[in-house]
Amino acid sequence: MAQAIAPLPAAASPHRPASHQPALLFRVWRAITRNLVVFYAFLALLYIYLPVIVVVIFSFNDNTGRYNFTWQGFTLKSWLNPCGVSGLCPAMVKSLQLAALSTLGATLLGTMIAFAIVRHRFSGRTATNVLIFMPMATPEIVMASSLLALFLNLGIPTGFGTILIGHILFNISYVVVTVKARLQGMNSSLEEAAMDLYANEWHTFHKITLPLVTPGIISAALLAFALSFDDFIVANFNSGNVVTFPMFVWGAAQRGVPPQINVMGAAMFIVALGLALASLAMQRRSA
Amino acid sequence: MKTNLAGPAAELRITNLVKRFGTAAAGANNFMAVDNVSLTVPPGSFFAMLGPSGCGKTTTLRMVAGLEQPTSGEILLNGKDITHLKPYHRPVNTVFQNYALFPHLTVHENVAFGLRRKGEPDIAKRVDAMLELVQLNDFGARRPAQLSGGQQQRVALARALINAPQVLLLDEPLGALDLKLRRQMQLELKRIQTEVSTTFRPVPPDQEEAMTMADTIAVMRHGRVEQLASPVDLYERPATAFVANFLGKSNLLEGRVTGTDGALLLVETHGVALRLPAANRPATTTNDLLVGVRPEKLHMAAAGAQLPASHNKLQATVTDSSFMGVSTQYVVRTAWQQELTVFTQNLGVDGMRARDTAVQLHWDPQHTFAVPRTGALPETEEET
Amino acid sequence: MSTVPARRGLLSGTRWMPYALLLPGLLWLALFFVTPILTLLSTSLQEGSISTGFRLTWRIANYTDAFWNYREQFGRSILYASLSTLLALVICYPLAYFIAFRAGRYKNLMLLIVVAPFFTSFLIRTLSWKIILADSGFVVRVFQTLGLLPAGGRLLATSVAVVAGITYNFLPFMTLPLYTSLERLDASLIEAAGDLYAGPVTAFFKVTFPLSMPGVVAGTLLTFIPAAGDYINVRFLGTPAQYMLGNVIDSRFLAVLDYPTAAALSITLMFTILVLVGLYVRRAGTEDLV
């Protein structure tokens, strides 16, 4: 395109000396606000990290009393003996099992729904969207209590299975939303190109669609895992005599918090951060 | 070069092709994208489709590729009905408008994709040869995102061509490139076409490109083919007012046939007698028509100057002029207040003609065409 | 609402394909979301006790009784959730803005750093706040030195601590949608506004903020909804004087075994939130959330 500079009559010119002022003011203000934003972001980060720092510090606390609330000296003994508190590690294992199974179930069901919504025409689209939106607009306590009401009414004993049902339920909607976003961002001409290049429906799905949607499915699965692993409310209502890790922490908070809980918390943070950094590094390398 | 790069070029014949979007029941959603299109593309030819956006060219192309199912009609390739074949069963390949390169595969894997699916031998060697042809030998290991627009396009072309399609479809593939790259690619396409002698069927985005590249052009509008002809015929003897103004600019004058004079047709327009080759008379039943002449065919002379006796003549007044270097574009007004456009070559003889100067326009009757008045449009109101 | 695909794609397969894809998931939602809510509805209209059994008597008064008896907790749920949402917006907007516009190539890294702390368990985070805000902790001492808190005044076991805890716990739900919509925003639009003599404040309120509205709406909803139903923060950081509706539902359901009241409160909470969300989304003009 050609560039054109058309000098305007003086009266209409935006370049009168007087109007330099707003531009200058704008620049000065922007310089201030820029650094303000940096300063503010730093403060916000501090706020976000304060509890984590405390968790990590108190995981090294040489705690003797019931409550791990005051600093008494440095020790590695909690880290060397993370399962030293009875019930902690079994609860952890239960939570990991629940998270893994509910992730598997919700990712499968949610991804199928996302494909149907983005790639297909069907009647009842609005009803489907409402049904998927509703669980996200419902507080967890309502979901938890309604599930319990159902199980009580049907005489189904609560336990591992009932928690799993609840976790898959609240994860489905999040999986649908995440995978849907990825699918919508995908250009359908890629699949057409594959079919034009002699790939049948199955090969097109297998070689093109799936690899391209996989990042979306992975983030959906990670989100589902995190939500399930961290859930207290649904588990608390529907657990029977099963104890998940958050429930163990809840119980410990009433009785006394061993430093091992901080060890677990710190380890979760480190594992999450490590995984995230690794995936970031991989992204950067392949880009 | 190597003939094994492409299969035998085939004749593509489209008969009464219709594509209707929306439900079969009548309604506002019922949109005729392609309305009864019939055309034949000879083997080995470079065929282009032109028209404003939404004219149905891309839909036609998608139906040939098998990406869209026609509502009715037939598509024949070398006499074989391919209308309802799946895209992966057709010896037809497409270069997509946005290239549609697979972002998660390397250039080499992209080009090899079709051969792998067909289970053909010597894939690595053939891919290397194809990458050499499009001058991308060193780029095989890269991902599409690491290539420039022009390189991506050559990958898309290589990926389609390596399958030796009987027909290669190009959907405005040069649209996204800048002018310089576009020229380069046009020449490259031409060169590759000569080398592999596949039937090309591109949909170039602009008229000029189509003119340079294609042997045959179909001008489409509202889902119909307005005219199917060689670039020269399209330009010199447009069949409709739409074609006359879509490819370049035309001056169209309302006229009425009054008789013949040998091989010439006599037409009266606003009281002025004009002549044109009788062969250019459109096949209509009425005597009413539009007489057309291209701006560069018009000569401009001073009022009262001696003019060639055989030429058509008009009196007019200059209303505007813009100097464009090699030529000057004038807008002149006739006695009946119609504005006409005249291009005069800058030969350094006449100098600029000032506003309100009375002038005479004259041109060779052989440079006159005629189109039906029905469906006439003053301008291309739906320009791309 | 969401965009309808323009054409039936090649991969659409057969006519029943979408229904086959939808069926398992939607069945799950119908069985374990819709029927439980209906069961809850029926429970909320029953009478009786755990020893004599419950019977459906369509007792609407369960609702009026429950609402009247727990109006304070109900009001507190809405108030605390609204305050926390507003605070989270104020905290997260500049942070998201910073990551989107000023973090350059470290955008993704910054985002990870912001989200990572929330992978330590919700309850552990909240317990950590208990340590931070403890009466002998340095935050209380700093506040007392600055005169923001009287000598012997405390933060723990107050509504301040509860709101602070709720705000903190749902920060990622605010940050991520805000970041997504700000990141999509074309920075040249803001420059264009500056070029057209909009002061930076005007430019922000006339251009940046309206364009980030989808993120603001999504973020506030994702924060408000769980915040309104939360009862963990109150249990760890507050006292019964700060109890929210969640605490009441929890104890009515699991300790007192007064199912009808608990159910009536759950249904009330759910519909209040749905109505608020519906009104809010309509006002904000962004209905494309699903």
Coordinates of N, CA, C and O in Angstrom, one line a residue, chain A residues 132-279:
Chain A
I132 N -24.5 -28.2 30.5 CA -23.0 -28.2 30.8 C -22.7 -26.9 31.7 O -21.8 -27.0 32.5
F133 N -23.4 -25.8 31.4 CA -23.1 -24.6 32.2 C -23.5 -24.7 33.7 O -22.8 -24.2 34.5
M134 N -24.6 -25.4 33.9 CA -25.2 -25.4 35.2 C -24.3 -25.9 36.3 O -24.2 -25.3 37.4
P135 N -23.6 -27.0 36.2 CA -22.7 -27.5 37.3 C -21.6 -26.4 37.6 O -21.2 -26.3 38.8
M136 N -21.2 -25.6 36.6 CA -20.2 -24.6 36.9 C -20.8 -23.4 37.7 O -20.1 -22.7 38.4
A137 N -22.1 -23.2 37.5 CA -22.8 -22.1 38.2 C -23.4 -22.6 39.5 O -24.1 -21.8 40.1
T138 N -23.1 -23.8 39.9 CA -23.7 -24.3 41.1 C -22.6 -24.4 42.2 O -21.5 -25.1 41.9
P139 N -22.7 -23.8 43.3 CA -21.7 -24.0 44.4 C -21.5 -25.5 44.7 O -22.4 -26.2 44.7
E140 N -20.2 -25.8 45.0 CA -19.9 -27.2 45.3 C -20.7 -27.8 46.4 O -21.1 -28.9 46.4
I141 N -21.1 -26.9 47.4 CA -21.8 -27.5 48.5 C -23.2 -27.9 48.1 O -23.7 -28.9 48.6
V142 N -23.8 -27.2 47.1 CA -25.1 -27.6 46.6 C -25.0 -29.0 45.9 O -25.8 -29.9 46.1
M143 N -23.9 -29.1 45.1 CA -23.7 -30.3 44.4 C -23.5 -31.5 45.3 O -24.1 -32.6 45.2
A144 N -22.7 -31.2 46.3 CA -22.3 -32.2 47.3 C -23.5 -32.7 48.1 O -23.8 -33.9 48.2
S145 N -24.3 -31.7 48.6 CA -25.5 -32.1 49.4 C -26.6 -32.8 48.5 O -27.2 -33.7 49.0
S146 N -26.7 -32.3 47.2 CA -27.7 -33.0 46.4 C -27.3 -34.4 46.1 O -28.2 -35.3 46.1
L147 N -26.0 -34.7 45.9 CA -25.6 -36.0 45.7 C -25.9 -36.9 46.9 O -26.4 -38.0 46.8
L148 N -25.6 -36.3 48.1 CA -25.8 -37.1 49.3 C -27.3 -37.4 49.4 O -27.7 -38.5 49.8
A149 N -28.2 -36.4 49.1 CA -29.6 -36.6 49.2 C -30.0 -37.7 48.3 O -30.8 -38.6 48.7
L150 N -29.5 -37.8 47.1 CA -29.8 -38.9 46.1 C -29.4 -40.2 46.7 O -30.2 -41.2 46.7
F151 N -28.1 -40.3 47.2 CA -27.6 -41.6 47.7 C -28.4 -42.0 48.9 O -28.7 -43.2 49.1
L152 N -28.8 -41.1 49.8 CA -29.6 -41.4 50.9 C -30.9 -42.0 50.5 O -31.4 -43.0 51.0
N153 N -31.5 -41.3 49.6 CA -32.9 -41.7 49.1 C -32.8 -43.1 48.4 O -33.8 -43.8 48.6
L154 N -31.8 -43.3 47.7 CA -31.7 -44.6 47.0 C -31.1 -45.7 47.9 O -31.0 -46.8 47.5
G155 N -30.7 -45.3 49.1 CA -30.1 -46.3 50.0 C -28.7 -46.8 49.5 O -28.3 -47.9 49.8
I156 N -28.0 -46.0 48.7 CA -26.7 -46.3 48.2 C -25.7 -45.9 49.3 O -25.6 -44.8 49.7
P157 N -24.9 -46.9 49.8 CA -23.8 -46.5 50.8 C -22.8 -45.7 50.2 O -22.3 -45.9 49.1
T158 N -22.4 -44.6 50.8 CA -21.4 -43.7 50.3 C -20.0 -44.3 50.5 O -19.8 -45.0 51.5
G159 N -19.1 -43.9 49.7 CA -17.7 -44.4 49.8 C -16.9 -43.9 48.6 O -17.2 -42.9 47.9
F160 N -15.9 -44.7 48.2 CA -15.0 -44.3 47.1 C -15.7 -44.1 45.8 O -15.5 -43.1 45.1
G161 N -16.7 -45.0 45.5 CA -17.4 -44.9 44.3 C -18.3 -43.6 44.2 O -18.4 -43.0 43.2
T162 N -18.9 -43.3 45.3 CA -19.8 -42.1 45.3 C -18.9 -40.8 45.2 O -19.4 -39.8 44.5
I163 N -17.8 -40.8 45.8 CA -16.9 -39.6 45.6 C -16.5 -39.5 44.1 O -16.5 -38.4 43.5
L164 N -16.1 -40.6 43.5 CA -15.7 -40.7 42.1 C -16.8 -40.1 41.2 O -16.5 -39.3 40.3
I165 N -18.0 -40.6 41.5 CA -19.2 -40.1 40.7 C -19.2 -38.5 40.7 O -19.3 -37.9 39.7
G166 N -19.1 -38.0 42.0 CA -19.2 -36.6 42.1 C -18.0 -35.8 41.4 O -18.2 -34.8 40.8
H167 N -16.8 -36.4 41.5 CA -15.7 -35.7 40.9 C -15.8 -35.7 39.4 O -15.4 -34.7 38.8
I168 N -16.2 -36.9 38.8 CA -16.4 -36.9 37.4 C -17.4 -35.8 37.0 O -17.2 -35.1 36.0
L169 N -18.5 -35.8 37.8 CA -19.5 -34.8 37.5 C -19.0 -33.4 37.4 O -19.2 -32.7 36.4
F170 N -18.3 -32.9 38.5 CA -18.0 -31.5 38.4 C -16.8 -31.2 37.5 O -16.6 -30.1 37.1
N171 N -16.1 -32.3 37.1 CA -15.0 -32.1 36.1 C -15.5 -32.0 34.7 O -14.8 -31.4 33.8
I172 N -16.6 -32.7 34.3 CA -17.0 -32.8 32.9 C -17.1 -31.4 32.3 O -16.5 -31.1 31.2
S173 N -17.8 -30.5 33.0 CA -18.0 -29.2 32.4 C -16.7 -28.4 32.1 O -16.6 -27.8 31.0
Y174 N -15.8 -28.5 33.0 CA -14.5 -27.8 32.8 C -13.7 -28.4 31.6 O -13.1 -27.7 30.8
V175 N -13.8 -29.8 31.5 CA -13.2 -30.4 30.3 C -13.8 -30.0 29.0 O -13.1 -29.6 28.1
V176 N -15.2 -29.9 29.0 CA -15.9 -29.5 27.8 C -15.4 -28.1 27.4 O -15.0 -27.9 26.2
V177 N -15.4 -27.2 28.4 CA -15.1 -25.8 28.0 C -13.6 -25.7 27.5 O -13.4 -25.0 26.5
T178 N -12.7 -26.4 28.1 CA -11.3 -26.3 27.7 C -11.1 -26.9 26.3 O -10.4 -26.3 25.5
V179 N -11.6 -28.1 26.1 CA -11.4 -28.8 24.8 C -12.1 -28.1 23.7 O -11.6 -27.9 22.6
K180 N -13.3 -27.6 24.0 CA -14.1 -26.8 23.1 C -13.3 -25.6 22.5 O -13.3 -25.4 21.3
A181 N -12.7 -24.9 23.5 CA -11.9 -23.7 23.0 C -10.8 -24.1 22.1 O -10.6 -23.4 21.0
R182 N -10.1 -25.2 22.3 CA -9.1 -25.6 21.5 C -9.6 -26.0 20.1 O -9.1 -25.7 19.1
L183 N -10.7 -26.8 20.1 CA -11.3 -27.3 18.9 C -11.8 -26.1 18.0 O -11.6 -26.1 16.8
Q184 N -12.4 -25.1 18.7 CA -12.9 -24.0 17.9 C -11.7 -23.2 17.3 O -11.9 -22.6 16.2
G185 N -10.6 -23.2 17.9 CA -9.5 -22.4 17.4 C -8.8 -23.2 16.2 O -7.9 -22.7 15.6
M186 N -9.2 -24.4 16.0 CA -8.5 -25.3 15.0 C -9.2 -25.0 13.6 O -10.4 -25.0 13.5
N187 N -8.4 -24.9 12.6 CA -8.9 -24.6 11.3 C -9.3 -25.9 10.7 O -8.6 -26.9 10.5
S188 N -10.6 -26.0 10.3 CA -11.1 -27.2 9.7 C -10.6 -27.5 8.4 O -10.7 -28.7 7.9
S189 N -9.9 -26.6 7.7 CA -9.3 -26.8 6.4 C -8.1 -27.8 6.5 O -7.7 -28.4 5.6
L190 N -7.6 -27.9 7.8 CA -6.5 -28.9 7.9 C -7.0 -30.3 7.7 O -6.3 -31.2 7.1
E191 N -8.2 -30.6 8.3 CA -8.8 -31.9 8.1 C -9.2 -32.1 6.6 O -9.0 -33.2 6.1
E192 N -9.7 -31.1 6.0 CA -10.0 -31.2 4.6 C -8.8 -31.5 3.8 O -8.8 -32.3 2.8
A193 N -7.7 -30.8 4.1 CA -6.5 -31.0 3.4 C -6.0 -32.5 3.5 O -5.6 -33.1 2.6
A194 N -6.2 -33.0 4.7 CA -5.8 -34.4 5.0 C -6.6 -35.4 4.1 O -6.1 -36.3 3.5
M195 N -7.9 -35.1 4.0 CA -8.8 -36.0 3.2 C -8.5 -35.8 1.7 O -8.6 -36.7 1.0
D196 N -8.1 -34.6 1.4 CA -7.7 -34.3 0.0 C -6.5 -35.1 -0.3 O -6.2 -35.5 -1.5
L197 N -5.6 -35.3 0.7 CA -4.4 -36.1 0.5 C -4.6 -37.5 0.9 O -3.7 -38.1 1.4
Y198 N -5.7 -38.1 0.5 CA -5.9 -39.5 0.6 C -6.0 -40.2 2.0 O -5.9 -41.4 2.1
A199 N -6.2 -39.3 3.0 CA -6.4 -39.9 4.3 C -7.9 -40.1 4.5 O -8.7 -39.2 4.3
N200 N -8.3 -41.3 4.9 CA -9.8 -41.5 5.1 C -10.1 -40.9 6.5 O -9.3 -40.3 7.2
E201 N -11.4 -41.1 6.9 CA -11.9 -40.4 8.1 C -11.0 -40.8 9.3 O -10.7 -40.0 10.1
W202 N -10.8 -42.1 9.5 CA -10.0 -42.6 10.6 C -8.6 -42.0 10.6 O -8.1 -41.5 11.7
H203 N -7.9 -42.1 9.5 CA -6.6 -41.6 9.5 C -6.5 -40.1 9.7 O -5.6 -39.6 10.4
T204 N -7.5 -39.3 9.2 CA -7.6 -37.9 9.4 C -7.7 -37.6 10.9 O -7.0 -36.7 11.4
F205 N -8.6 -38.3 11.5 CA -8.7 -38.1 13.0 C -7.5 -38.4 13.7 O -7.0 -37.7 14.6
H206 N -6.9 -39.6 13.3 CA -5.7 -40.1 14.1 C -4.5 -39.3 13.8 O -3.7 -39.1 14.7
K207 N -4.3 -38.9 12.6 CA -3.0 -38.2 12.2 C -3.1 -36.7 12.3 O -2.0 -36.0 12.5
I208 N -4.3 -36.1 12.2 CA -4.4 -34.6 12.2 C -5.2 -34.1 13.4 O -4.6 -33.4 14.2
T209 N -6.4 -34.5 13.5 CA -7.3 -33.9 14.5 C -6.7 -34.2 15.9 O -6.5 -33.3 16.7
L210 N -6.5 -35.5 16.2 CA -6.1 -35.8 17.5 C -4.8 -35.1 18.0 O -4.8 -34.5 19.0
P211 N -3.7 -35.2 17.1 CA -2.5 -34.5 17.6 C -2.7 -33.0 17.8 O -2.1 -32.5 18.7
L212 N -3.6 -32.4 17.0 CA -3.8 -31.0 17.2 C -4.6 -30.6 18.4 O -4.5 -29.5 18.9
V213 N -5.5 -31.5 18.8 CA -6.4 -31.2 19.9 C -5.7 -31.7 21.2 O -6.1 -31.2 22.3
T214 N -4.7 -32.5 21.1 CA -4.1 -33.1 22.3 C -3.7 -32.0 23.4 O -4.0 -32.2 24.5
P215 N -3.0 -30.9 23.0 CA -2.7 -29.9 24.0 C -3.9 -29.5 24.8 O -3.8 -29.3 26.0
G216 N -5.0 -29.3 24.1 CA -6.3 -28.9 24.8 C -6.7 -30.0 25.8 O -7.1 -29.7 26.9
I217 N -6.6 -31.3 25.3 CA -7.1 -32.4 26.1 C -6.2 -32.5 27.3 O -6.6 -32.7 28.5
I218 N -4.9 -32.3 27.1 CA -3.9 -32.4 28.3 C -4.2 -31.3 29.3 O -4.3 -31.6 30.5
S219 N -4.4 -30.1 28.8 CA -4.7 -29.0 29.9 C -6.0 -29.3 30.6 O -6.1 -29.1 31.8
A220 N -7.0 -29.8 29.8 CA -8.3 -30.2 30.5 C -8.0 -31.3 31.5 O -8.6 -31.2 32.6
A221 N -7.2 -32.3 31.2 CA -7.0 -33.4 32.1 C -6.2 -32.9 33.4 O -6.6 -33.2 34.5
L222 N -5.3 -32.0 33.2 CA -4.5 -31.4 34.3 C -5.4 -30.6 35.2 O -5.4 -30.8 36.4
L223 N -6.3 -29.8 34.6 CA -7.3 -29.1 35.4 C -8.2 -30.0 36.2 O -8.4 -29.8 37.4
A224 N -8.7 -31.1 35.5 CA -9.6 -32.0 36.2 C -8.8 -32.7 37.3 O -9.4 -32.8 38.4
F225 N -7.6 -33.1 37.1 CA -6.8 -33.7 38.1 C -6.7 -32.8 39.4 O -6.9 -33.2 40.5
A226 N -6.3 -31.5 39.1 CA -6.1 -30.6 40.2 C -7.4 -30.4 40.9 O -7.4 -30.4 42.2
L227 N -8.5 -30.2 40.2 CA -9.8 -29.9 40.9 C -10.2 -31.1 41.7 O -10.7 -31.0 42.9
S228 N -10.0 -32.3 41.2 CA -10.4 -33.5 42.0 C -9.5 -33.7 43.2 O -10.0 -34.0 44.3
F229 N -8.2 -33.6 43.0 CA -7.2 -33.8 44.0 C -7.5 -32.8 45.2 O -7.3 -33.1 46.3
D230 N -7.9 -31.6 44.8 CA -8.1 -30.5 45.8 C -9.4 -30.5 46.5 O -9.7 -29.7 47.4
D231 N -10.4 -31.3 46.0 CA -11.8 -31.2 46.5 C -11.9 -31.7 47.9 O -11.5 -32.8 48.3
F232 N -12.5 -30.9 48.7 CA -12.9 -31.3 50.0 C -14.4 -31.5 50.2 O -14.9 -32.4 50.8
I233 N -15.2 -30.5 49.6 CA -16.6 -30.5 49.9 C -17.3 -31.7 49.5 O -18.1 -32.3 50.2
V234 N -17.2 -32.0 48.2 CA -18.0 -33.2 47.6 C -17.5 -34.5 48.4 O -18.4 -35.3 48.8
A235 N -16.2 -34.6 48.7 CA -15.7 -35.8 49.3 C -16.3 -35.9 50.8 O -16.7 -36.9 51.2
N236 N -16.3 -34.7 51.4 CA -16.7 -34.7 52.8 C -18.2 -35.1 53.0 O -18.6 -35.8 53.9
F237 N -19.0 -34.8 52.0 CA -20.4 -35.2 52.1 C -20.6 -36.7 51.7 O -21.6 -37.3 52.1
N238 N -19.8 -37.1 50.7 CA -20.1 -38.4 50.1 C -19.1 -39.5 50.3 O -19.0 -40.4 49.5
S239 N -18.3 -39.4 51.4 CA -17.1 -40.3 51.5 C -17.4 -41.6 52.3 O -16.6 -42.5 52.2
G240 N -18.5 -41.6 53.0 CA -18.7 -42.8 53.9 C -17.5 -42.8 54.9 O -17.3 -41.8 55.6
N241 N -16.7 -43.9 54.9 CA -15.6 -43.9 55.9 C -14.3 -43.8 55.1 O -13.2 -44.1 55.7
V242 N -14.3 -43.4 53.9 CA -13.1 -43.2 53.1 C -12.5 -41.8 53.5 O -13.3 -40.8 53.7
V243 N -11.2 -41.7 53.6 CA -10.6 -40.4 54.0 C -9.6 -40.0 52.9 O -8.7 -40.7 52.6
T244 N -9.9 -38.9 52.2 CA -9.0 -38.3 51.2 C -8.0 -37.4 51.9 O -8.2 -37.0 53.0
F245 N -7.0 -36.9 51.1 CA -6.0 -36.1 51.7 C -6.6 -34.8 52.2 O -6.3 -34.4 53.4
P246 N -7.5 -34.0 51.4 CA -8.0 -32.8 52.0 C -8.9 -33.1 53.3 O -8.8 -32.3 54.2
M247 N -9.5 -34.3 53.3 CA -10.3 -34.6 54.5 C -9.4 -34.9 55.7 O -9.7 -34.6 56.8
F248 N -8.2 -35.5 55.4 CA -7.2 -35.7 56.5 C -6.8 -34.4 57.0 O -6.7 -34.2 58.3
V249 N -6.5 -33.4 56.1 CA -6.0 -32.1 56.6 C -7.1 -31.5 57.4 O -6.9 -30.9 58.5
W250 N -8.4 -31.6 57.0 CA -9.5 -31.0 57.7 C -9.5 -31.6 59.2 O -9.7 -30.9 60.1
G251 N -9.4 -32.9 59.2 CA -9.4 -33.6 60.5 C -8.3 -33.1 61.4 O -8.4 -32.8 62.6
A252 N -7.1 -33.1 60.7 CA -5.9 -32.7 61.5 C -6.0 -31.3 62.0 O -5.5 -31.0 63.1
A253 N -6.7 -30.4 61.2 CA -6.8 -29.0 61.7 C -7.6 -28.9 63.0 O -7.4 -28.0 63.8
Q254 N -8.5 -29.9 63.2 CA -9.3 -29.9 64.5 C -8.4 -30.5 65.6 O -8.5 -30.1 66.7
R255 N -7.6 -31.5 65.3 CA -6.8 -32.3 66.3 C -5.5 -31.7 66.5 O -4.9 -31.8 67.6
G256 N -4.8 -31.2 65.5 CA -3.4 -30.8 65.6 C -2.8 -31.1 64.2 O -3.0 -32.2 63.7
V257 N -2.0 -30.1 63.7 CA -1.5 -30.3 62.4 C 0.0 -30.7 62.4 O 0.9 -30.0 62.9
P258 N 0.3 -31.9 62.0 CA 1.7 -32.3 62.0 C 2.4 -31.7 60.8 O 1.8 -31.3 59.8
P259 N 3.8 -31.4 61.0 CA 4.5 -30.8 59.9 C 4.5 -31.6 58.6 O 4.8 -31.0 57.5
Q260 N 4.2 -32.9 58.7 CA 4.2 -33.7 57.5 C 3.2 -33.2 56.5 O 3.3 -33.3 55.3
I261 N 2.1 -32.6 57.0 CA 1.1 -32.0 56.1 C 1.7 -30.9 55.3 O 1.5 -30.7 54.1
N262 N 2.6 -30.1 56.0 CA 3.3 -29.0 55.2 C 4.3 -29.6 54.2 O 4.5 -29.1 53.1
V263 N 4.9 -30.7 54.6 CA 5.8 -31.4 53.6 C 5.0 -31.8 52.4 O 5.5 -31.5 51.3
M264 N 3.8 -32.3 52.5 CA 3.0 -32.7 51.4 C 2.6 -31.4 50.6 O 2.7 -31.4 49.4
G265 N 2.2 -30.4 51.3 CA 1.8 -29.2 50.6 C 3.0 -28.6 49.8 O 2.8 -28.2 48.6
A266 N 4.2 -28.6 50.4 CA 5.4 -28.0 49.7 C 5.7 -28.9 48.5 O 6.0 -28.4 47.5
A267 N 5.6 -30.2 48.8 CA 6.0 -31.2 47.7 C 5.0 -31.0 46.5 O 5.4 -31.0 45.3
M268 N 3.7 -30.8 46.8 CA 2.7 -30.6 45.7 C 3.1 -29.3 44.9 O 3.0 -29.3 43.7
F269 N 3.4 -28.3 45.6 CA 3.8 -27.0 45.0 C 5.0 -27.3 44.1 O 5.1 -26.8 42.9
I270 N 6.0 -28.0 44.6 CA 7.3 -28.2 43.8 C 7.0 -29.0 42.6 O 7.5 -28.7 41.5
V271 N 6.2 -30.1 42.8 CA 5.9 -31.0 41.7 C 5.1 -30.2 40.6 O 5.5 -30.3 39.4
A272 N 4.1 -29.4 41.0 CA 3.4 -28.7 40.0 C 4.2 -27.7 39.3 O 4.2 -27.6 38.0
L273 N 5.1 -27.0 40.0 CA 5.9 -26.0 39.4 C 6.9 -26.6 38.5 O 7.2 -26.2 37.3
G274 N 7.5 -27.8 38.9 CA 8.4 -28.5 38.1 C 7.8 -29.0 36.8 O 8.4 -28.8 35.7
L275 N 6.6 -29.6 36.9 CA 5.9 -30.1 35.7 C 5.7 -28.9 34.7 O 5.9 -29.0 33.5
A276 N 5.2 -27.8 35.3 CA 4.8 -26.6 34.5 C 6.1 -26.1 33.8 O 6.0 -25.8 32.6
L277 N 7.2 -26.0 34.5 CA 8.4 -25.4 33.9 C 8.9 -26.4 32.8 O 9.3 -25.9 31.8
A278 N 8.8 -27.7 33.1 CA 9.3 -28.6 32.1 C 8.5 -28.5 30.8 O 9.0 -28.5 29.7
S279 N 7.1 -28.4 30.9 CA 6.3 -28.3 29.7 C 6.6 -27.0 29.0 O 6.6 -27.0 27.8

